XYZ file of C-alpha atoms in Angstrom:
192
model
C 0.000 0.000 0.000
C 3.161 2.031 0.724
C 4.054 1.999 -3.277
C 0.325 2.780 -3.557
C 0.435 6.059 -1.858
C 4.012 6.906 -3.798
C 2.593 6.445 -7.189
C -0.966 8.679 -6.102
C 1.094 11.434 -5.230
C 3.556 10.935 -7.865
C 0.556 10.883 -10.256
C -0.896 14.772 -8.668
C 2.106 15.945 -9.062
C 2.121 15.193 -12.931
C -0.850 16.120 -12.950
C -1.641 19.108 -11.057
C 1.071 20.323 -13.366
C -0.497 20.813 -16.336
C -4.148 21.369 -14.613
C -5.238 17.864 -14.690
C -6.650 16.195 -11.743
C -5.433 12.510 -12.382
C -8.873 10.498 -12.057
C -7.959 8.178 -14.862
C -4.340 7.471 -13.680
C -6.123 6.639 -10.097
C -8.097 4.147 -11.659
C -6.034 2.243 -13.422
C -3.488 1.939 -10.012
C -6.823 1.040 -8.152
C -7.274 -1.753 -10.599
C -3.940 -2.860 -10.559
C -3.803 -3.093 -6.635
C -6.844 -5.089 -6.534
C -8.852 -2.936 -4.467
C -12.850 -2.939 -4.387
C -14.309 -1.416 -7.455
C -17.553 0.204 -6.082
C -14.981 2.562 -3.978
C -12.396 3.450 -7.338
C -15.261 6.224 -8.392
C -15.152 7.855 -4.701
C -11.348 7.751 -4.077
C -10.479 9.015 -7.661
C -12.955 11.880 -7.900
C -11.732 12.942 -4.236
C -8.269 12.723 -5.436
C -9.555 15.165 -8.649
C -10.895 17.750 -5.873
C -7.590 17.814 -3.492
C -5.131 18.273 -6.291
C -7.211 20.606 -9.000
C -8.287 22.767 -6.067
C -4.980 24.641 -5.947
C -4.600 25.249 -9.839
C -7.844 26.619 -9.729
C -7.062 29.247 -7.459
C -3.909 29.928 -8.926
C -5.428 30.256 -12.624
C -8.645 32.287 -11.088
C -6.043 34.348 -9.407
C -3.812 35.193 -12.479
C -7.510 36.614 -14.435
C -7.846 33.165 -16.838
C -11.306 32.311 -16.209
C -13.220 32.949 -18.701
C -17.061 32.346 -17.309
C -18.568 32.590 -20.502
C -16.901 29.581 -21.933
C -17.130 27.211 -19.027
C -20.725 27.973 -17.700
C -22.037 25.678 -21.384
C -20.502 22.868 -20.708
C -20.761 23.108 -16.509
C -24.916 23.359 -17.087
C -24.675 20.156 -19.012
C -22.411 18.018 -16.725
C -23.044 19.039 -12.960
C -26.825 17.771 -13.418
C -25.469 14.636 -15.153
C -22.449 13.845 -13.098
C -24.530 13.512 -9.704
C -27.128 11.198 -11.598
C -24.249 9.120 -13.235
C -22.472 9.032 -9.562
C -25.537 7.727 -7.793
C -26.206 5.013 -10.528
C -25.434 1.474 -8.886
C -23.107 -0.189 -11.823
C -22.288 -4.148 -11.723
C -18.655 -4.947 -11.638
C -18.522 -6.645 -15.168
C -20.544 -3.063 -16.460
C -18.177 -0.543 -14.546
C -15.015 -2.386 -16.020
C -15.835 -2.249 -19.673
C -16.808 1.609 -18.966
C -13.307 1.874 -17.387
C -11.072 -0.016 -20.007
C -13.598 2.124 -22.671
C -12.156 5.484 -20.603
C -9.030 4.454 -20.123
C -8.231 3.106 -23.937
C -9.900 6.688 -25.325
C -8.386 9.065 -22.692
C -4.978 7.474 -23.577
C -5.951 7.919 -27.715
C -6.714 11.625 -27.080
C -2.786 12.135 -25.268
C -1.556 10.377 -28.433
C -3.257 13.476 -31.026
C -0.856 15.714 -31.679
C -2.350 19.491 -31.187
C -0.774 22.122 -33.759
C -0.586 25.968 -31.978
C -2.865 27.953 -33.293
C -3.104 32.246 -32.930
C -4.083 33.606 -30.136
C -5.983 35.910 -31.726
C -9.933 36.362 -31.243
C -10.222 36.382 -35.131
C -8.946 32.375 -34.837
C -11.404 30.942 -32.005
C -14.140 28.839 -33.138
C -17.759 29.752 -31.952
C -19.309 26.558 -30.328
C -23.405 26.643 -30.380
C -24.571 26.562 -26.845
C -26.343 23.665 -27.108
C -23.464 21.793 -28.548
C -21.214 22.816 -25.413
C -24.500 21.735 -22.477
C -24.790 18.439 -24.666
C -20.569 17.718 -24.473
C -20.669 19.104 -20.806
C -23.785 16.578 -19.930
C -22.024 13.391 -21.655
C -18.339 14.317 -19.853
C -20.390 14.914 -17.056
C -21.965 11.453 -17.124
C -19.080 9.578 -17.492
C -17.320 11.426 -14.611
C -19.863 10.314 -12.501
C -20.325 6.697 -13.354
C -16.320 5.934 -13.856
C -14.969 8.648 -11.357
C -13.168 10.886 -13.227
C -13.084 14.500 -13.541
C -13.595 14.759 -17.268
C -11.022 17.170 -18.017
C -8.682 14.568 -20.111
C -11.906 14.698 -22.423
C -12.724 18.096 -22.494
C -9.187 19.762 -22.737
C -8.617 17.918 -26.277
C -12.244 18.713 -27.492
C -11.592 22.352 -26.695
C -8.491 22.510 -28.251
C -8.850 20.670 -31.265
C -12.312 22.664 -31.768
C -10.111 26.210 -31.080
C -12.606 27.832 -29.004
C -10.083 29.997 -27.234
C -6.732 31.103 -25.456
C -4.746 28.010 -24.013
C -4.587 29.650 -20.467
C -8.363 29.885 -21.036
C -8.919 26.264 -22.161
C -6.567 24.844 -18.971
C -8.419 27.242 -16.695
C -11.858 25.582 -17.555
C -10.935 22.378 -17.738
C -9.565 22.751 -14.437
C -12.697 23.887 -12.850
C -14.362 21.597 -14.835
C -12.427 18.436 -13.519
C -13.613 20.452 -10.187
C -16.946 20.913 -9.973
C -17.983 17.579 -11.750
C -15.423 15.585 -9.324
C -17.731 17.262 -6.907
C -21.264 16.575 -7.779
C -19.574 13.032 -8.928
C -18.926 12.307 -5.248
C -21.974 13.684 -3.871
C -23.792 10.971 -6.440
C -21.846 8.410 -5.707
C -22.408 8.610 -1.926
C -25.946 9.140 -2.117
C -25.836 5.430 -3.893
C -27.850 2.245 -2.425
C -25.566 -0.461 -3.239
């Protein structure tokens, strides 16, 4: 359990780095050890909340929210997070979600993202209802599996352009956040 601990912290550290929370990376070391999956969701998203809550001071701190792009997609997933948290999943169910999160999350860190300006003139405008209907899946997911989201939504925001980097990182951020959040408050309201 010692080694356990070492690679959890190891793992913030990575990922409180780049604004990441490290639900997936949790998971997968849960797994590994063996330990009881109805608990994985509840320890990972927990982890997501200790470790993003700093960068998200920091980056609210430094002026990089940007409201107006994360409201969309928080409206879509807080709802769906706590309703995908207090679902009660079967073992065989929750570890085809997870190897589905796992093998996709680890695709997306494999696209290579090309700079773009950061000019206003080269940000793509997302339709509302597009961002409430990503936010609600991401949020879903983050609540069934225990993850934050964020390794979804960072890629989708930067491969669709939809603003400054230290914009994107700041949302996903709070994003990873507030779903890891109403993801815990879900699962704990569960009757298994």
């Amino acid at each position: 359990m010692v080694l356990l601990a070492i690679l959890f912290l190891v793992t913030a550290i990575l990922y409180s780095s780049v604004g990441f929370g490290g639900g997936s990376t949790y998971l997968a070391l849960l797994l590994i050890w063996g330990i009881p999956y109805f608990i994985f969701p509840v320890i990972a998203l927990t982890c997501n909340i200790i470790v993003v809550s700093g960068n998200c001071i920091n980056y609210i701190k430094a002026g990089n929210l940007n409201f107006k792009l994360l409201f969309p997609y928080l409206a879509g997933s807080i709802p769906l997070a706590y309703i995908g948290g207090s679902l009660p999943i079967e073992k065989k169910l929750f570890e085809i979600l997870l190897f589905l999160v796992l093998a996709t999350a680890g695709a997306l860190m494999l696209i290579n993202f090309k700079a773009y300006d950061d000019k206003q003139e080269s940000y793509q405008k997302i339709p509302i209802s597009i961002s409430v209907l990503i936010g609600g899946i991401l949020g879903f997911l983050s609540g069934v599996a225990g993850i934050g989201g964020g390794i979804f939504l960072s890629p989708i925001l930067f491969l669709m352009r939809v603003a400054k980097p230290k914009h994107i990182v700041t949302c996903t951020s709070l994003f990873i956040l507030i779903n890891s959040i109403s993801g815990v408050i879900g699962q704990l309201t569960k009757n298994d």
